[in-house]
Tab-separated table of C-alpha atoms and ligand atoms in Angstrom:
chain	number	residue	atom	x	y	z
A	1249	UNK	CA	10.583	30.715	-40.504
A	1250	UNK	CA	8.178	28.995	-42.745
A	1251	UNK	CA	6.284	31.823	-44.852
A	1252	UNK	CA	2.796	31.007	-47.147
A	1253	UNK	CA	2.585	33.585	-49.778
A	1254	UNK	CA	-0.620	33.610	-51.662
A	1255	UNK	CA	-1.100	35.541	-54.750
A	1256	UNK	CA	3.020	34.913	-55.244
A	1257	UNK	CA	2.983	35.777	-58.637
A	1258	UNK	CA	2.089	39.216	-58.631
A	1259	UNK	CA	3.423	42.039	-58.456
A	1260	UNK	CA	3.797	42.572	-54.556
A	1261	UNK	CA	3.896	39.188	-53.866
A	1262	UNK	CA	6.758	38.195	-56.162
A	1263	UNK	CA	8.784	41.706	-54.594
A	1264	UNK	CA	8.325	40.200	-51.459
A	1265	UNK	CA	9.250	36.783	-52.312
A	1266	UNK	CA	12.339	37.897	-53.272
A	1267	UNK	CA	13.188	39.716	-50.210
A	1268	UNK	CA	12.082	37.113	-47.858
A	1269	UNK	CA	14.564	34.094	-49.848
A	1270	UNK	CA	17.445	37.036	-49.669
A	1271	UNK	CA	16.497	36.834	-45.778
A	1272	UNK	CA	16.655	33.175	-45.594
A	1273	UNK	CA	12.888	32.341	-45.056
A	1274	UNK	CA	11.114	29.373	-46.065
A	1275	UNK	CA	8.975	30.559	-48.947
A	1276	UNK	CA	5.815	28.550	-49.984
A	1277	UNK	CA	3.765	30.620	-52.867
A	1278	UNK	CA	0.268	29.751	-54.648
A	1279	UNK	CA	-1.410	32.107	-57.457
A	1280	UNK	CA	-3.796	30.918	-59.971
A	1281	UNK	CA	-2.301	32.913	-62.472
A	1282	UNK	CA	-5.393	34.880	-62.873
A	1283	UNK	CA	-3.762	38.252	-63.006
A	1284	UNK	CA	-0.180	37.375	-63.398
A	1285	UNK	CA	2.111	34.586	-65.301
A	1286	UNK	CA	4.564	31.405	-64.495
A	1287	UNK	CA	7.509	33.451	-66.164
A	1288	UNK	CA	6.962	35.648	-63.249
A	1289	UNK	CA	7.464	32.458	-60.584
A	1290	UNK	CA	11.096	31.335	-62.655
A	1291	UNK	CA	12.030	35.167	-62.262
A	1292	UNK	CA	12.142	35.219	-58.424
A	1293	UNK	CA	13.849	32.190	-58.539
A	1294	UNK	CA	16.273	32.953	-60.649
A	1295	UNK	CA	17.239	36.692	-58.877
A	1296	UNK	CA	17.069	34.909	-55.543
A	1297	UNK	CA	19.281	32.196	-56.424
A	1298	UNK	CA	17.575	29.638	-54.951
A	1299	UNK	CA	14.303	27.621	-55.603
A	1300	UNK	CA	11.547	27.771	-53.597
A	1301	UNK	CA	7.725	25.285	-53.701
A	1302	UNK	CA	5.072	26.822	-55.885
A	1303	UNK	CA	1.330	25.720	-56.233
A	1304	UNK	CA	-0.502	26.815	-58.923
A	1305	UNK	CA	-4.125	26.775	-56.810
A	1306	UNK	CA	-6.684	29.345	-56.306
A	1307	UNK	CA	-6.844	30.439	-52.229
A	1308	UNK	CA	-10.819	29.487	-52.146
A	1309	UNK	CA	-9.639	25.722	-52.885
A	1310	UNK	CA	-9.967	25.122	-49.061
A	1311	UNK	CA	-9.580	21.002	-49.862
A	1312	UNK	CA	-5.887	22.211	-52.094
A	1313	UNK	CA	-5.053	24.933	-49.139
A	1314	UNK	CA	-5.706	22.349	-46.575
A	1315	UNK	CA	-3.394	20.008	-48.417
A	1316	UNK	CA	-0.755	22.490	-49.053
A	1317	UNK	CA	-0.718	23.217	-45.050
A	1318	UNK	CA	-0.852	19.401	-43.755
A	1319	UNK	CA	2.308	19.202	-46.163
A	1320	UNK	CA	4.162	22.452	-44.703
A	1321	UNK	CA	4.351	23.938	-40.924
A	1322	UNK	CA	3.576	27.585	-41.969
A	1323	UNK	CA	4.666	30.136	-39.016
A	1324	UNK	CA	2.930	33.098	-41.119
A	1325	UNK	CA	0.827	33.949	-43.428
A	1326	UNK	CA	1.161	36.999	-45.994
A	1327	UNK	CA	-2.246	37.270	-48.264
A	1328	UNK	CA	-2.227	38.904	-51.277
A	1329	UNK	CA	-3.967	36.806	-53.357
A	1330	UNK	CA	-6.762	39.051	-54.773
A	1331	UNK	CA	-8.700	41.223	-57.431
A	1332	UNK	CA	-7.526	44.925	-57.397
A	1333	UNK	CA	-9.039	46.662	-60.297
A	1334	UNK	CA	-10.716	49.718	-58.387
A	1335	UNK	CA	-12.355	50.593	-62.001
A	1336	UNK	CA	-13.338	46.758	-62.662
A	1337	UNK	CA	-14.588	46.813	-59.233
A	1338	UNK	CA	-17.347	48.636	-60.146
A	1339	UNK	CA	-17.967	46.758	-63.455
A	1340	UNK	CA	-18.419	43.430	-61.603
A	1341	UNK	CA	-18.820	43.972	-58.041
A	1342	UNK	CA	-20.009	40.703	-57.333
A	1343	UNK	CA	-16.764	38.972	-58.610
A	1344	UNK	CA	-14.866	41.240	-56.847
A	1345	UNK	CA	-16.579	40.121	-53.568
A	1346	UNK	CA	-16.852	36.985	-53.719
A	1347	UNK	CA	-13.159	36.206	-55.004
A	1348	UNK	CA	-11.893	38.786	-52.396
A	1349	UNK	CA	-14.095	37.990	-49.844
A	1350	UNK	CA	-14.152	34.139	-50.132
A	1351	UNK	CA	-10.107	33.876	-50.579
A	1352	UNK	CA	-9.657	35.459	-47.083
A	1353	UNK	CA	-12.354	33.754	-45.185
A	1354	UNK	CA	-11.125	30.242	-46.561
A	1355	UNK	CA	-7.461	31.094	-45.595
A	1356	UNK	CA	-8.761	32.057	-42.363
A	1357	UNK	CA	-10.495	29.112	-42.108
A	1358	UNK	CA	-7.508	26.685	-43.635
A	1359	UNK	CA	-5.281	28.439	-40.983
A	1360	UNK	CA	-7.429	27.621	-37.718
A	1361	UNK	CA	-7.652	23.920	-38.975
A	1362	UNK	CA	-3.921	23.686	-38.983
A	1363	UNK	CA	-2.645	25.603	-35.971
A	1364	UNK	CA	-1.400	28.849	-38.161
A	1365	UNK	CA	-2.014	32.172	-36.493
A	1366	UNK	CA	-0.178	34.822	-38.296
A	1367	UNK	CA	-1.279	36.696	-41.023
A	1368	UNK	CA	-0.044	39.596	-42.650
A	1369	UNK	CA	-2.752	41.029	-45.273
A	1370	UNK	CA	-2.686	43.385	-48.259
A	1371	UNK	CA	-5.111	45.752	-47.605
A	1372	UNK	CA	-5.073	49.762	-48.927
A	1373	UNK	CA	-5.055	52.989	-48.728
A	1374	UNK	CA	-8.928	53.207	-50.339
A	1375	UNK	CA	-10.356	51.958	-46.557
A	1376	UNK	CA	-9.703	55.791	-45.569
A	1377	UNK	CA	-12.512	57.938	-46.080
A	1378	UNK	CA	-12.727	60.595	-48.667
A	1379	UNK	CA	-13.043	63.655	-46.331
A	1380	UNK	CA	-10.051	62.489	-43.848
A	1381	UNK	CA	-7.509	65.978	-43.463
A	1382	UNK	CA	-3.902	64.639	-44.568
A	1383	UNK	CA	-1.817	63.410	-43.993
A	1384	UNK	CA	-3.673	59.809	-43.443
A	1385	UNK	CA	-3.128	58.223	-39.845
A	1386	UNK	CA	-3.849	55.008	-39.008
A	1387	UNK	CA	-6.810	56.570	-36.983
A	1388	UNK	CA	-8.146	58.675	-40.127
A	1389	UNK	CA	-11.624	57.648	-40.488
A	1390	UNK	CA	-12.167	54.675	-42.378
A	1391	UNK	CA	-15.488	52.707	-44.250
A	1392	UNK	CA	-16.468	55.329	-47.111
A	1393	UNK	CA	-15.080	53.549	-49.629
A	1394	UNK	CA	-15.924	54.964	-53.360
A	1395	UNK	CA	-15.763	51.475	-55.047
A	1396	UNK	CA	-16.492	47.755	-54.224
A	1397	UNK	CA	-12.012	46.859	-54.386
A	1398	UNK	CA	-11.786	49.471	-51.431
A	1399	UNK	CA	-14.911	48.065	-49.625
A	1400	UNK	CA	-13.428	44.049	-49.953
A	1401	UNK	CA	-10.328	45.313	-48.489
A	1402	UNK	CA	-12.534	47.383	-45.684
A	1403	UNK	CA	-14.549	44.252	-45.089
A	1404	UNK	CA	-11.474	41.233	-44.785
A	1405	UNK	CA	-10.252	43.529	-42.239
A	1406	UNK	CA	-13.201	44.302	-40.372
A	1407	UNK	CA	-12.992	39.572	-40.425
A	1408	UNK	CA	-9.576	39.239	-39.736
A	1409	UNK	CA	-10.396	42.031	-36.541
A	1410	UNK	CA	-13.232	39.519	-35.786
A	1411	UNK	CA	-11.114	36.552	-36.301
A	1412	UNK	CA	-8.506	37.682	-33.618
A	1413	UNK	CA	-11.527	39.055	-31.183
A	1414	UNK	CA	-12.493	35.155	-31.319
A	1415	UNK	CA	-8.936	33.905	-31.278
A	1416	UNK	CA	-6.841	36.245	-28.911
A	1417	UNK	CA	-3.628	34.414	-29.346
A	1418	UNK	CA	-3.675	35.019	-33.168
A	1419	UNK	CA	-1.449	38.038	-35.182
A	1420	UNK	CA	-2.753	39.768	-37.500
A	1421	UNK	CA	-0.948	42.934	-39.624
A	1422	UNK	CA	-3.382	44.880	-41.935
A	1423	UNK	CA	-0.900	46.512	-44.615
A	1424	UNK	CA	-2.588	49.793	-46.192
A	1425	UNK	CA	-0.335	50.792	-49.132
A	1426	UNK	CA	-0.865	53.690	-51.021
A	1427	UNK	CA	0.359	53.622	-54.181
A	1428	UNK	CA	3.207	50.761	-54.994
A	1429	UNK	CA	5.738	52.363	-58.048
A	1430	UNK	CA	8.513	50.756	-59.260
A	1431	UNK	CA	10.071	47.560	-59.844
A	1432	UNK	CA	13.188	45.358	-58.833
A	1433	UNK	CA	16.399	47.016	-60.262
A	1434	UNK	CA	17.745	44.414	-62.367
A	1435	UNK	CA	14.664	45.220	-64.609
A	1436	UNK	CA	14.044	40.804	-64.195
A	1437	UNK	CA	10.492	41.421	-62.283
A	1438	UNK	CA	7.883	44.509	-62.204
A	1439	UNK	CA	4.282	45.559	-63.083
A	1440	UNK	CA	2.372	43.788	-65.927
A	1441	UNK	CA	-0.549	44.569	-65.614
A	1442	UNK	CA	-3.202	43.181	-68.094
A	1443	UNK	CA	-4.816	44.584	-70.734
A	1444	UNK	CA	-4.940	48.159	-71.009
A	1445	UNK	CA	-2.900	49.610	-67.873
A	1446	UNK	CA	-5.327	51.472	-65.046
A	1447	UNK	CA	-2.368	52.653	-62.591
A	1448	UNK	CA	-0.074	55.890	-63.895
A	1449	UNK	CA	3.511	54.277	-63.673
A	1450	UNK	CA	2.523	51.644	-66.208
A	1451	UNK	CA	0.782	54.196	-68.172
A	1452	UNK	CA	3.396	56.261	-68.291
A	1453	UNK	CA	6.039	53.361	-69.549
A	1454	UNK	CA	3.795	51.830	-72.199
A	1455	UNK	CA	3.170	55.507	-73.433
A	1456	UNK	CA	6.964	55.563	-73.758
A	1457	UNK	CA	7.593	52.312	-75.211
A	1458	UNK	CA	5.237	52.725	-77.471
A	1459	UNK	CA	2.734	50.169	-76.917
A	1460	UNK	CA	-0.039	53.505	-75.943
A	1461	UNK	CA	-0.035	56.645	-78.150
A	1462	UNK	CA	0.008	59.440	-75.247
A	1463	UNK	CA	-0.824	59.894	-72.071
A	1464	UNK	CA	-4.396	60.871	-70.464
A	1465	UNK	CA	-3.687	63.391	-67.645
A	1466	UNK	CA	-7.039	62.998	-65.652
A	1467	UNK	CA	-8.423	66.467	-65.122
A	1468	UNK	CA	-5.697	69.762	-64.186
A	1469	UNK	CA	-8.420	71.213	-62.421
A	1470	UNK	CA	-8.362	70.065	-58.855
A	1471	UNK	CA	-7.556	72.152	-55.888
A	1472	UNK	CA	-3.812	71.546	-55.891
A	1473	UNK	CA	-0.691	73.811	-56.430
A	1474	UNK	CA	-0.637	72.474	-60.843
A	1475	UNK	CA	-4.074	71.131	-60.612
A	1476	UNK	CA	-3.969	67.552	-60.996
A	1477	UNK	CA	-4.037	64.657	-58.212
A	1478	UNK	CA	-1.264	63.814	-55.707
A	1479	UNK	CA	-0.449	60.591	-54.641
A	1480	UNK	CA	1.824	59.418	-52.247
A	1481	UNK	CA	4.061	56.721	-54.585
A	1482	UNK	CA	6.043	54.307	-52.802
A	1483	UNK	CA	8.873	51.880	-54.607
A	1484	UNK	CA	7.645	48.594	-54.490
A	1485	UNK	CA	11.096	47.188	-53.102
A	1486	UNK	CA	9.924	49.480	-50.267
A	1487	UNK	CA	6.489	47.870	-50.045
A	1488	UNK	CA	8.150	44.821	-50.216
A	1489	UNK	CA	10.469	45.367	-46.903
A	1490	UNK	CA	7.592	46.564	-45.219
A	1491	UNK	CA	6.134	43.316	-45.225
A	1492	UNK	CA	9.239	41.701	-43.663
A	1493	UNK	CA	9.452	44.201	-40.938
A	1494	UNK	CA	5.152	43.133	-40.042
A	1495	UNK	CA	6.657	39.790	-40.348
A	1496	UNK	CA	9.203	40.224	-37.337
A	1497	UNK	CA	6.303	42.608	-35.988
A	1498	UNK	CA	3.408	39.883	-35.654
A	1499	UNK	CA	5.751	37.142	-34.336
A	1500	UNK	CA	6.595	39.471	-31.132
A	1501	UNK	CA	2.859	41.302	-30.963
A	1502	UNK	CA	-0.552	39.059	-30.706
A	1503	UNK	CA	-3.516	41.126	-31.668
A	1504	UNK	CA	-4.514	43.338	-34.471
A	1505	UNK	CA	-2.257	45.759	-35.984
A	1506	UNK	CA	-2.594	48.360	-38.676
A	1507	UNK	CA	0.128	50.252	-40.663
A	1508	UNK	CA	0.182	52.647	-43.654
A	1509	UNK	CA	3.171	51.605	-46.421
A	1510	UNK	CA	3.919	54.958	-47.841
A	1511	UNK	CA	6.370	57.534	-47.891
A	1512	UNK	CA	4.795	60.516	-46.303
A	1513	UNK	CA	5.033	62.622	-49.396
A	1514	UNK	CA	2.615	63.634	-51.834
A	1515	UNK	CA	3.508	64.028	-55.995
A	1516	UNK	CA	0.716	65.685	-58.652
A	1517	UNK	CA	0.352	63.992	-61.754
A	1518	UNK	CA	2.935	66.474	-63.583
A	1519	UNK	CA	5.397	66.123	-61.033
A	1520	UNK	CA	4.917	62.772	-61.587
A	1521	UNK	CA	5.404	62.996	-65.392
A	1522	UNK	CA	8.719	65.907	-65.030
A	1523	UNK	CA	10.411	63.182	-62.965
A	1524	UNK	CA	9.936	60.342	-65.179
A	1525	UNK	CA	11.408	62.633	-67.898
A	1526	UNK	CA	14.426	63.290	-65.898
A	1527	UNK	CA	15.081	60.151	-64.664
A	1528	UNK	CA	14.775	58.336	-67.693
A	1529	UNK	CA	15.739	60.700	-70.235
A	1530	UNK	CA	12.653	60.159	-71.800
A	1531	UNK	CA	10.128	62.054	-73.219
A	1532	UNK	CA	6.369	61.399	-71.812
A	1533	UNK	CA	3.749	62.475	-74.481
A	1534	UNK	CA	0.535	63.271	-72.569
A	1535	UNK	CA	-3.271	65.458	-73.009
A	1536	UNK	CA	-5.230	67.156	-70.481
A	1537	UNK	CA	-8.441	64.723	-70.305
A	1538	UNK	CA	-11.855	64.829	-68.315
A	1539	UNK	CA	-10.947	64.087	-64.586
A	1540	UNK	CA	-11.926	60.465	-64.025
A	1541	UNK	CA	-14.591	59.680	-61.819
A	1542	UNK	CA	-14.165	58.674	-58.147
A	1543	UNK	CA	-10.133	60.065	-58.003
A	1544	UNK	CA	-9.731	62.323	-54.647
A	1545	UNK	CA	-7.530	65.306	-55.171
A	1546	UNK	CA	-5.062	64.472	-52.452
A	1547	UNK	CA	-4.134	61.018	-50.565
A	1548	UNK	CA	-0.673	60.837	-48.779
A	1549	UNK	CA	0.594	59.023	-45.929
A	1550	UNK	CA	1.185	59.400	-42.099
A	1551	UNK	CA	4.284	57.011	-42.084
A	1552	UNK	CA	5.048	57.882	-38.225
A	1553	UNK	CA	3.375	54.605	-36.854
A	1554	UNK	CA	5.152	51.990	-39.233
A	1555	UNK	CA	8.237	54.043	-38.288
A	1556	UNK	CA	8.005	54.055	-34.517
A	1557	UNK	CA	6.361	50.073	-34.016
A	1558	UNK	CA	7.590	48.704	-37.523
A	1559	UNK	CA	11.341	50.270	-37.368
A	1560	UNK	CA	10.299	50.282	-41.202
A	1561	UNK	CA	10.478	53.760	-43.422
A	1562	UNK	CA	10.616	54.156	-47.162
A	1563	UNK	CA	14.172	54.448	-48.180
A	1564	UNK	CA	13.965	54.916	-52.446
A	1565	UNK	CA	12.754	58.091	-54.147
A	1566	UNK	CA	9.755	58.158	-56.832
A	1567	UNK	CA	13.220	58.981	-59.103
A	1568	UNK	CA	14.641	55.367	-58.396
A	1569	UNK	CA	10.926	53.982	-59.113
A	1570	UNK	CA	11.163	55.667	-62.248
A	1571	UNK	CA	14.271	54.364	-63.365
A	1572	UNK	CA	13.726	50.745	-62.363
A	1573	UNK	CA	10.444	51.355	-63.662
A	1574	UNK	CA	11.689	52.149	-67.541
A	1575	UNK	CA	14.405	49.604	-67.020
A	1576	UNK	CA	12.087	46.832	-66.419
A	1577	UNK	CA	9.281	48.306	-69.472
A	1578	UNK	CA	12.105	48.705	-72.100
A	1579	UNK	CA	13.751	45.225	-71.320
A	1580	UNK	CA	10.470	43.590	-71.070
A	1581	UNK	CA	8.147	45.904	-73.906
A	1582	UNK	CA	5.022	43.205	-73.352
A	1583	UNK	CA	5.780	42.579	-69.860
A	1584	UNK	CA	6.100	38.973	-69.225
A	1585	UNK	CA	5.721	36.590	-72.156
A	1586	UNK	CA	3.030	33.811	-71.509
A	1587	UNK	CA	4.596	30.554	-71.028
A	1588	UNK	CA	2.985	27.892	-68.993
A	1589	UNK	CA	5.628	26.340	-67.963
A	1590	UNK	CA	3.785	24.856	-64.862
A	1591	UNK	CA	0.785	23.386	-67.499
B	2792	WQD	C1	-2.965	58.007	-59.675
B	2792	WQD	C2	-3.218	59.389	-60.245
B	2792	WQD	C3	-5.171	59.524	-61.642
B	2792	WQD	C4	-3.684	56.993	-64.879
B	2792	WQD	C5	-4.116	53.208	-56.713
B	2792	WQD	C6	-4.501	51.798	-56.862
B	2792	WQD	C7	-5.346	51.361	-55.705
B	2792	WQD	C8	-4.728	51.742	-54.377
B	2792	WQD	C9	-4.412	53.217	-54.352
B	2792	WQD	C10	-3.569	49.822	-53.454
B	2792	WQD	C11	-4.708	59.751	-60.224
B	2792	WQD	C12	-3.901	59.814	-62.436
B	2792	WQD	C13	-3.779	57.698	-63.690
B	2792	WQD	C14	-3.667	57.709	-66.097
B	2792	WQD	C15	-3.809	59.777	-64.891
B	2792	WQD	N1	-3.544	51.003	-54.086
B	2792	WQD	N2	-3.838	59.063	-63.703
B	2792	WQD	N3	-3.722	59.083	-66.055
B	2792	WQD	O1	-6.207	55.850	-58.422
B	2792	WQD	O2	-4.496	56.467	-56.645
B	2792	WQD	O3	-5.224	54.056	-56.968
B	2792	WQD	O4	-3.573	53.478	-55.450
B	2792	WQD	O5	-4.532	49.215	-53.139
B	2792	WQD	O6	-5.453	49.969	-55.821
B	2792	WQD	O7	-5.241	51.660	-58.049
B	2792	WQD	O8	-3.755	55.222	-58.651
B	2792	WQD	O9	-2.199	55.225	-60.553
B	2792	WQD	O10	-4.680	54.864	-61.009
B	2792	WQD	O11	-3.861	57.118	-60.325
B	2792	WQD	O12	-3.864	61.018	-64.879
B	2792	WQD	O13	-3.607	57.123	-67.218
B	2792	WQD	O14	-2.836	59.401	-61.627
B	2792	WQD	O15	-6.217	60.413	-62.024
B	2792	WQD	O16	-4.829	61.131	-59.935
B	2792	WQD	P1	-4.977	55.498	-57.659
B	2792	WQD	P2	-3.612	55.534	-60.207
């Protein structure tokens, strides 16, 4: 199978890149390098082995897309091509829907032209409502999203639910992932995010390598057993295989299809913090801050759906996501260096 991977140099995408060459698919990939780097691109290849055709091209090019699929016969689509800075979101809402917005209508639009009608698409975990009970189902209300990131991913899949309405023979998987951790254990790939890290695994590492003094522990007063917020973390190798599995899903299964990517559990802050200490060995220097706006107490995952339909479950521990994590951070202390080797 012939796979189209937009946004292939991130951190997701280039996870799942890697999984799909060890599988034998066809990879094409395209990222603009907006939020990410070529290094990241010569990574994959090298872990996989093999090469595979990259475009450096931004997904609302509809004249590059439309060249890129006249050259290739795509069977599927994965999108993850997009801006995902709930904070920034907020900052610059506009960019964040246009860019979002805009990338996924184009694709849409590139795919009709050319006969492609499966699409698997990164959405998350913010479409669910802040007063849903946990665990979140696929069925937990959804559309009460506390930034403009959570309401682009809301809105592309309200489209892509229109698109197949319109097109009834088209396959579409709607991803929600909570919160990806981790990164591939040969410590050759993982998170880089730019600038000054939003997400708590990169926090956390940085603190430790010493790039960020301590760590900012976002309020301790919630209503939770030590206070602060639980997440449901999920290794991003994990994340990764899901996307296979909604792969094999989509090509069997016309229609629209929604699945959480998590593990079912939930982990507070500390817990968080005590096993990153234990895993690594390390010590994590952190503060009690002022909780930061917008951050629900508790969000964990209902994983029974992707089990049962997906034959997909989370198989690593937040333990392995730690250690991959710090092997990854202290091999790579500024993440990827910037070389433009595709300039
Ligand atoms: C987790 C917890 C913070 C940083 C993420 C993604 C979002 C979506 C859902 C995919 C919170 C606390 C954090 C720090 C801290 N995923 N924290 N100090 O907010 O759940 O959202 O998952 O779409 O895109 O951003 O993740 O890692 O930012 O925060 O105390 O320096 O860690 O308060 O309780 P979040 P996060």
């Amino acid at each position: 199978m012939n796979i189209f991977v937009t946004g292939g140099a991130g951190y997701i995408g280039t996870h799942t890149i890697l999984e799909l060459l060890a599988l034998d698919y066809n990879v094409v990939a395209v990222d603009d390098f907006s939020n990410s780097k070529p290094i990241a691109i010569e990574r994959v290849k090298e872990l996989a082995g093999r090469d595979f055709t990259f475009y450096e091209a931004n997904v609302c090019n509809i004249s590059k897309m439309d060249e890129i699929f006249s050259k290739h016969k795509f069977d599927c689509v994965i999108h993850f091509a997009g801006k995902k800075a709930p904070g920034e979101s907020v900052e610059k809402p506009l960019e964040y829907y246009k860019n979002n917005l805009d990338s996924t209508m184009a694709l849409c639009e590139v795919m009709k032209k050319n006969n492609v009608k499966k699409i698997v698409f990164s959405s998350s975990c913010t479409v669910y409502g802040a007063n849903n009970p946990m665990p979140l189902t696929e069925n937990s209300s959804v559309g009460e999203c506390i930034n403009p990131y959570g309401w682009t991913k809301f809105m592309c899949e309200q489209i892509l639910t229109d698109v197949v309405n319109a097109n009834k023979d088209w396959s579409v998987a709607l991803l929600r992932y909570f919160n990806p951790v981790g990164a591939h254990e040969s410590g050759r790939i993982g998170e880089d995010p730019q600038g000054i890290p939003i997400n708590l695994m990169p926090h956390i590492a940085q603190t430790v390598v010493g790039r960020i003094k301590y760590l900012h522990v976002f309020g301790d007063d919630y209503d939770t057993p030590d206070g602060t917020c639980i997440r449901d973390y999920i290794h991003v190798v994990d994340v990764a295989k899901g996307h296979v599995a909604a792969i094999k899903y989509i090509d069997k299964n016309a229609g629209v299809s929604t699945f959480n990517l998590g593990t079912g559990d939930g982990t507070s802050v500390l817990e968080f913090i005590s096993t990153f200490e234990t895993a690594t060995n390390k010590n994590v220097p952190y503060k009690i801050s002022p909780r930061r706006p917008g951050d629900a107490p508790i969000c964990y995952a209902s994983t029974n759906k992707a089990e049962n339909e997906l034959h997909w479950k989370a198989e690593k521990s937040l333990a392995n996501a730690c250690e991959d994590t710090w092997r990854w951070q202290s091999m790579n202390p500024n993440g990827y260096e910037r070389k433009n080797i595709y300039k």
